[in-house]
Coordinates of C-alpha atoms in Angstrom, one line a residue:
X1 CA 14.5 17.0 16.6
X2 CA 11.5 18.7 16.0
X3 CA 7.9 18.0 16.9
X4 CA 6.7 17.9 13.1
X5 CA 9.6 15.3 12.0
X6 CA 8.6 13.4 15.1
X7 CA 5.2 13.0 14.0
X8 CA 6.2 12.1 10.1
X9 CA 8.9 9.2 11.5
X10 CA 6.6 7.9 13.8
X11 CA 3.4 7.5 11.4
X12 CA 6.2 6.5 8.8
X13 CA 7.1 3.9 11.7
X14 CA 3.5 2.6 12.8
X15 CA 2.5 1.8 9.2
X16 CA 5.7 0.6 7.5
X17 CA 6.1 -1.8 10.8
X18 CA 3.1 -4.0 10.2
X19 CA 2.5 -3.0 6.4
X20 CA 4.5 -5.7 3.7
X21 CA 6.8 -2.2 2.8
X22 CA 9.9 -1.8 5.6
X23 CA 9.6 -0.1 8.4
X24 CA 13.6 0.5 8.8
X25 CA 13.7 0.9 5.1
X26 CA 11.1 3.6 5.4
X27 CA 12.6 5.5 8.1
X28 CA 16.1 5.4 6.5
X29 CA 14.7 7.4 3.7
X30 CA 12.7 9.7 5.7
X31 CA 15.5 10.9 7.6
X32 CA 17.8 11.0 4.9
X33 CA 14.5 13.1 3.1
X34 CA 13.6 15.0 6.6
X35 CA 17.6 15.7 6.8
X36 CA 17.2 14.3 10.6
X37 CA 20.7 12.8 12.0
X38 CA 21.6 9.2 12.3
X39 CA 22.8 10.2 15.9
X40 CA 19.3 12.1 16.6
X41 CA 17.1 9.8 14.4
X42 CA 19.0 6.6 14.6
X43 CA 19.4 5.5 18.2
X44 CA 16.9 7.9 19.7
X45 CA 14.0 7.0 17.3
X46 CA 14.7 3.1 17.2
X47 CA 14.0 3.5 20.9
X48 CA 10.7 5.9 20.8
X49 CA 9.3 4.1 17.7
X50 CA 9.5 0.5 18.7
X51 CA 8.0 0.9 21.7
X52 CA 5.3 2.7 19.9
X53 CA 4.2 0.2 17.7
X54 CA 4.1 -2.5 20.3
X55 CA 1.4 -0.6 21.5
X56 CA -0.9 -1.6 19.2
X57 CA -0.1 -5.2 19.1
X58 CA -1.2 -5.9 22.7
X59 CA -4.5 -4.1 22.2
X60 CA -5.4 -6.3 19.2
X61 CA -3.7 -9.6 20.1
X62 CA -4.5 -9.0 24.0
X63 CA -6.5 -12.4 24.1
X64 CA -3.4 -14.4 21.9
X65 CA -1.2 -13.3 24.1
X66 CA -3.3 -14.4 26.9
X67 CA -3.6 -17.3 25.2
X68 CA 0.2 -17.8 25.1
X69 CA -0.5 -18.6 29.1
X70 CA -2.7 -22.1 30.3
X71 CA -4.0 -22.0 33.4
X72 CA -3.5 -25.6 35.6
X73 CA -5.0 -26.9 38.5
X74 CA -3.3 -29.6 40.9
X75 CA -5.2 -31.1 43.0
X76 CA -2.6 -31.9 46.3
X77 CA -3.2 -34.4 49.1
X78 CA -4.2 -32.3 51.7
X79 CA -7.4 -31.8 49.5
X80 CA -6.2 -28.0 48.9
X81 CA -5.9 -27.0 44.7
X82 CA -2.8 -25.5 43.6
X83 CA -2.9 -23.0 40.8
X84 CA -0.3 -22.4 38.4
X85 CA 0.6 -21.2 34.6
X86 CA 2.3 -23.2 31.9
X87 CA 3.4 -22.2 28.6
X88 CA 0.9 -23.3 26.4
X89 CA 2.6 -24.9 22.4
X90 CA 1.6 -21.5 20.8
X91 CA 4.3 -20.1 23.3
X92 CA 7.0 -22.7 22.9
X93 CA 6.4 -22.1 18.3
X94 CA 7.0 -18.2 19.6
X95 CA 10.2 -19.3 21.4
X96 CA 11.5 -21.6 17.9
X97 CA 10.2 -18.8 15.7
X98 CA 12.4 -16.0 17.8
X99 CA 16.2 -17.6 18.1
X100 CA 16.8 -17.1 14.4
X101 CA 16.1 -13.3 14.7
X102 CA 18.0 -13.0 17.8
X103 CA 20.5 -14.6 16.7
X104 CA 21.0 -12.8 13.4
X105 CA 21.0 -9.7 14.9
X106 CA 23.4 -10.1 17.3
X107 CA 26.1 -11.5 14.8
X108 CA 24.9 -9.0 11.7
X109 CA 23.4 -6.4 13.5
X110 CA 26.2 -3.9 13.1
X111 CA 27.7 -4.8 10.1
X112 CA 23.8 -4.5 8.3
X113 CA 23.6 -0.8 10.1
X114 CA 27.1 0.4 8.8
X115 CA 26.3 -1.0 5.0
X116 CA 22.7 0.9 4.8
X117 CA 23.0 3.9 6.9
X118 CA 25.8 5.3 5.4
X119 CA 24.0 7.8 3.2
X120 CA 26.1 7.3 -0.1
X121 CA 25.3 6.0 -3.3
X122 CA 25.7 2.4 -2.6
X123 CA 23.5 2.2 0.7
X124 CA 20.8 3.7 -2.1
X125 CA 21.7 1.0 -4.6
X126 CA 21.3 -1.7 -1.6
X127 CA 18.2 -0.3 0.1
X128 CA 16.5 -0.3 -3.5
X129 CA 17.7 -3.8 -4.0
X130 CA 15.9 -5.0 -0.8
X131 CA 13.0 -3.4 -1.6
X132 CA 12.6 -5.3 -4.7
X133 CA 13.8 -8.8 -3.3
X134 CA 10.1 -7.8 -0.8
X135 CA 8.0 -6.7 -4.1
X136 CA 9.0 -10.1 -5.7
X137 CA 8.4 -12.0 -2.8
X138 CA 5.2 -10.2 -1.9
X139 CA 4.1 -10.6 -5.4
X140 CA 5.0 -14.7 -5.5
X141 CA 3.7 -15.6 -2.1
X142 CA 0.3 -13.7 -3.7
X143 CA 0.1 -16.6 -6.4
X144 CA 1.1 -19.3 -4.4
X145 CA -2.0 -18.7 -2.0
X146 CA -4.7 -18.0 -4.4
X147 CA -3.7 -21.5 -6.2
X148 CA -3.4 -23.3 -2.7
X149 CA -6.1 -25.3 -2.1
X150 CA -5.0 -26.7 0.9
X151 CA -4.0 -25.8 4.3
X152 CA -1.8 -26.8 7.1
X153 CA -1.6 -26.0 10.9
X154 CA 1.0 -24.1 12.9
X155 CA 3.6 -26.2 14.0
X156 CA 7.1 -26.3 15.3
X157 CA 8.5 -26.6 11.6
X158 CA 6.4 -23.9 10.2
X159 CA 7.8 -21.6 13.0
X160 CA 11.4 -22.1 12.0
X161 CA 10.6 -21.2 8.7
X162 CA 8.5 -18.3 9.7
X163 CA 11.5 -17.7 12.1
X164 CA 14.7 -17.9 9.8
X165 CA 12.5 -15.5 7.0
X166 CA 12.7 -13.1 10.1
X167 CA 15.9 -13.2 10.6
X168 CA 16.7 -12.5 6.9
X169 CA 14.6 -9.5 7.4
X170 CA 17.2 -7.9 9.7
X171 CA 18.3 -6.6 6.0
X172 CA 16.8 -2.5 5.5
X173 CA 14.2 -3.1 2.7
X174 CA 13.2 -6.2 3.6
X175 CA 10.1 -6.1 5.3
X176 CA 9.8 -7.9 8.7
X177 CA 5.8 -8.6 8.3
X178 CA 6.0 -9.0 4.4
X179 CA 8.8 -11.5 4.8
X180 CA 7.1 -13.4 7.4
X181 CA 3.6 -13.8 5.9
X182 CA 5.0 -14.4 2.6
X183 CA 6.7 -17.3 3.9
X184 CA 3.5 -18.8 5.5
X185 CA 1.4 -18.2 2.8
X186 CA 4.2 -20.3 0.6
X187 CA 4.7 -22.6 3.4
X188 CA 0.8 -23.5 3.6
X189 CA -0.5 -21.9 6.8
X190 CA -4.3 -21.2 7.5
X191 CA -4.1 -17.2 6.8
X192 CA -5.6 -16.5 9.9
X193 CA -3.1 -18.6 11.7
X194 CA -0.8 -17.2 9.6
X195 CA -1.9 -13.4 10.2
X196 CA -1.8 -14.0 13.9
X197 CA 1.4 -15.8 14.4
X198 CA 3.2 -13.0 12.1
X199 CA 2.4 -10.4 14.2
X200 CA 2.7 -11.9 17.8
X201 CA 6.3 -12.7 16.4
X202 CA 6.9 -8.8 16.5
X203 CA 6.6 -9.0 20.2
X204 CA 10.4 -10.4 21.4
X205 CA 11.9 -8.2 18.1
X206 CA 10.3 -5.0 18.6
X207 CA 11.2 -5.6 23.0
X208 CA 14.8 -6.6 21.8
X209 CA 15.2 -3.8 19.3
X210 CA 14.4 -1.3 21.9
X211 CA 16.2 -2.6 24.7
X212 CA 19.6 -2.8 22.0
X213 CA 18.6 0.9 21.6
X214 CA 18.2 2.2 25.0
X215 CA 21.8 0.5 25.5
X216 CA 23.3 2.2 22.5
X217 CA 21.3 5.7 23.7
X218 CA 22.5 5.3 27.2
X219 CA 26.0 4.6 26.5
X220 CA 26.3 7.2 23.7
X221 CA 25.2 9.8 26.3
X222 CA 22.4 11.2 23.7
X223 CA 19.6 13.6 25.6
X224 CA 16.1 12.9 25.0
X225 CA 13.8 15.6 24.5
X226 CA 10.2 14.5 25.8
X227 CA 8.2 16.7 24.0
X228 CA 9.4 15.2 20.7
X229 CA 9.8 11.8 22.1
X230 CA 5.4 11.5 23.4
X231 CA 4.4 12.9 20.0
X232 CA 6.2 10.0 18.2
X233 CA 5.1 7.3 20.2
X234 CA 1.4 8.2 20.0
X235 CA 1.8 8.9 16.6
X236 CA 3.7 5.5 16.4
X237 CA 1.1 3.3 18.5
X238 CA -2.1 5.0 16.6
X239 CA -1.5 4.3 13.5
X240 CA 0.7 1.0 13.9
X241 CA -2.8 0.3 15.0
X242 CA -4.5 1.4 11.6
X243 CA -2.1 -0.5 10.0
X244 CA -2.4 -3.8 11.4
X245 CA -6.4 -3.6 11.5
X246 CA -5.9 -3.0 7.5
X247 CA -3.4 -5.8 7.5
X248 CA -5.8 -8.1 9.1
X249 CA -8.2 -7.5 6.1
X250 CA -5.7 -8.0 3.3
X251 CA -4.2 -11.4 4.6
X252 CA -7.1 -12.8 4.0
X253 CA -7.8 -11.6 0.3
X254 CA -3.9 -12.3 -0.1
X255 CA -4.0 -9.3 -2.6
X256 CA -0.3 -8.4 -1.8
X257 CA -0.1 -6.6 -5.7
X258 CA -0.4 -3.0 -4.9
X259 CA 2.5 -3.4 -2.2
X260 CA 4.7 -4.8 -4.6
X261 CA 4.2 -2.0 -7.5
X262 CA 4.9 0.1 -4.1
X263 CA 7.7 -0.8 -2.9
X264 CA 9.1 -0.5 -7.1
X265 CA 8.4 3.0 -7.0
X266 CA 10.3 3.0 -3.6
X267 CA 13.3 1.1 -5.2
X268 CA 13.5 4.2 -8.1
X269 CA 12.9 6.9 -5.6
X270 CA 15.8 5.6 -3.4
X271 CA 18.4 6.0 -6.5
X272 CA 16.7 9.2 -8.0
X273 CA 16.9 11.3 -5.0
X274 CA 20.1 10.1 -4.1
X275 CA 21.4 10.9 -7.7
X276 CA 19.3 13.6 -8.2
X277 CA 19.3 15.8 -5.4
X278 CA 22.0 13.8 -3.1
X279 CA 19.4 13.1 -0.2

């Protein structure tokens, strides 16, 4: 792996992970385009660019996160007060929103890798398939917003719904944070309740993704070459960064257009070069 691919996977990484466009989409057609290995690529970069882009989400969700924590205070009968933490709701929507993902990926999680990262004609067909399911669903949740007039709350229900469109986004193509906004927007969340939530779901996926990959590394016996390795995950973590500050901005507009006509072009360029030039 060299240091200039390094740098390309992990920008491709840290603004496809939290931009409406596939992150594992993205990186499947950057190393196919970069000619970078699955075995190099794959497994080592699934570890090194995960880890990356969580980066970012602590620094701009520090105080949610915090907030995922309520401090208590019992007063005992000795007269002495006894601190302690408690989950607070936000956590326990986390929790609902999370066990569809897992769950999906345990059961599908191999059998989604060995349909899309087999590098023929037909993982091109199904990549560019997944890339316009997100451009249609990008460009519906748009409309439904703008006409929405009202608003409801987080709550366990909307969580599960936020939760199972995650889970569907295991699929390359399908974008994770496009997916999940979409379906509060169309659901009826606040969009800053909505732009939030989305991204503090990335927390548990991106921590189980990496700790799946450092399993798969481990076991495989692959060896990591540091220099490589930094460059990506500050590459990753700075603009994963960019991306979600930009992100932050767009929810709010709900102007989700210029993604979909994106991802389109995407769609084309996964058959083209694949027909064209076989990469």
């Amino acid at each position: 792996m060299e240091i200039w691919q390094a740098i390309i996977l992990g920008a491709v990484q840290g603004f496809a992970e939290f931009l409406p466009i596939s992150s594992s989409g993205h990186l499947i057609l950057m190393q196919r385009w970069l000619g970078v290995s699955e075995e190099a690529g794959g497994l080592f970069f699934d570890i090194m660019l995960h880890i990356g882009t969580l980066i970012p989400v602590f620094i701009v969700f520090f105080k949610d996160i915090i907030g995922l924590f309520k401090r208590t205070e019992t007063k005992l009968s000795d007269g002495k007060v006894k601190k302690s933490f408690l989950f607070s709701e936000k956590m326990w929507f986390l929790a609902v929103a999370t066990v569809p993902a897992a769950l999906t990926g345990v059961l599908l999680g191999d059998f989604v890798e060995g349909a899309f990262y087999r590098g023929d004609i037909l993982s091109a067909c199904l990549l560019a398939g997944t890339f316009l399911l997100t451009a249609g669903e990008l460009f519906l949740s748009e409309i439904i917003s703008n006409k929405r007039k009202d608003t409801l709350p987080l709550s366990y229900k909307s969580s599960l719904v936020m939760g199972l469109a995650q889970s569907v986004a295991i699929v390359p193509g399908l974008s994770r944070s496009g997916t999940v906004i979409s379906s509060g927007c169309i659901y009826g969340l606040k969009r800053e309740d909505n732009a939030s939530f989305a991204f503090l779901m990335s927390i548990p996926i991106i921590l189980g993704a990496a700790a799946v990959s450092t399993i798969d590394v481990i076991e495989s016996g692959i060896v990591v070459d540091a220099i490589p390795l930094i460059f990506g995950v500050v590459t990753a973590a700075v603009t994963g960064y960019i991306a979600i500050k930009f992100m932050l901005k767009v929810i709010k507009k709900a102007n989700y257009k210029w993604f979909s006509l994106y991802l389109v072009v995407m769609a084309i360029a996964s058959i083209v070069t694949k027909v064209a030039v076989g990469v």
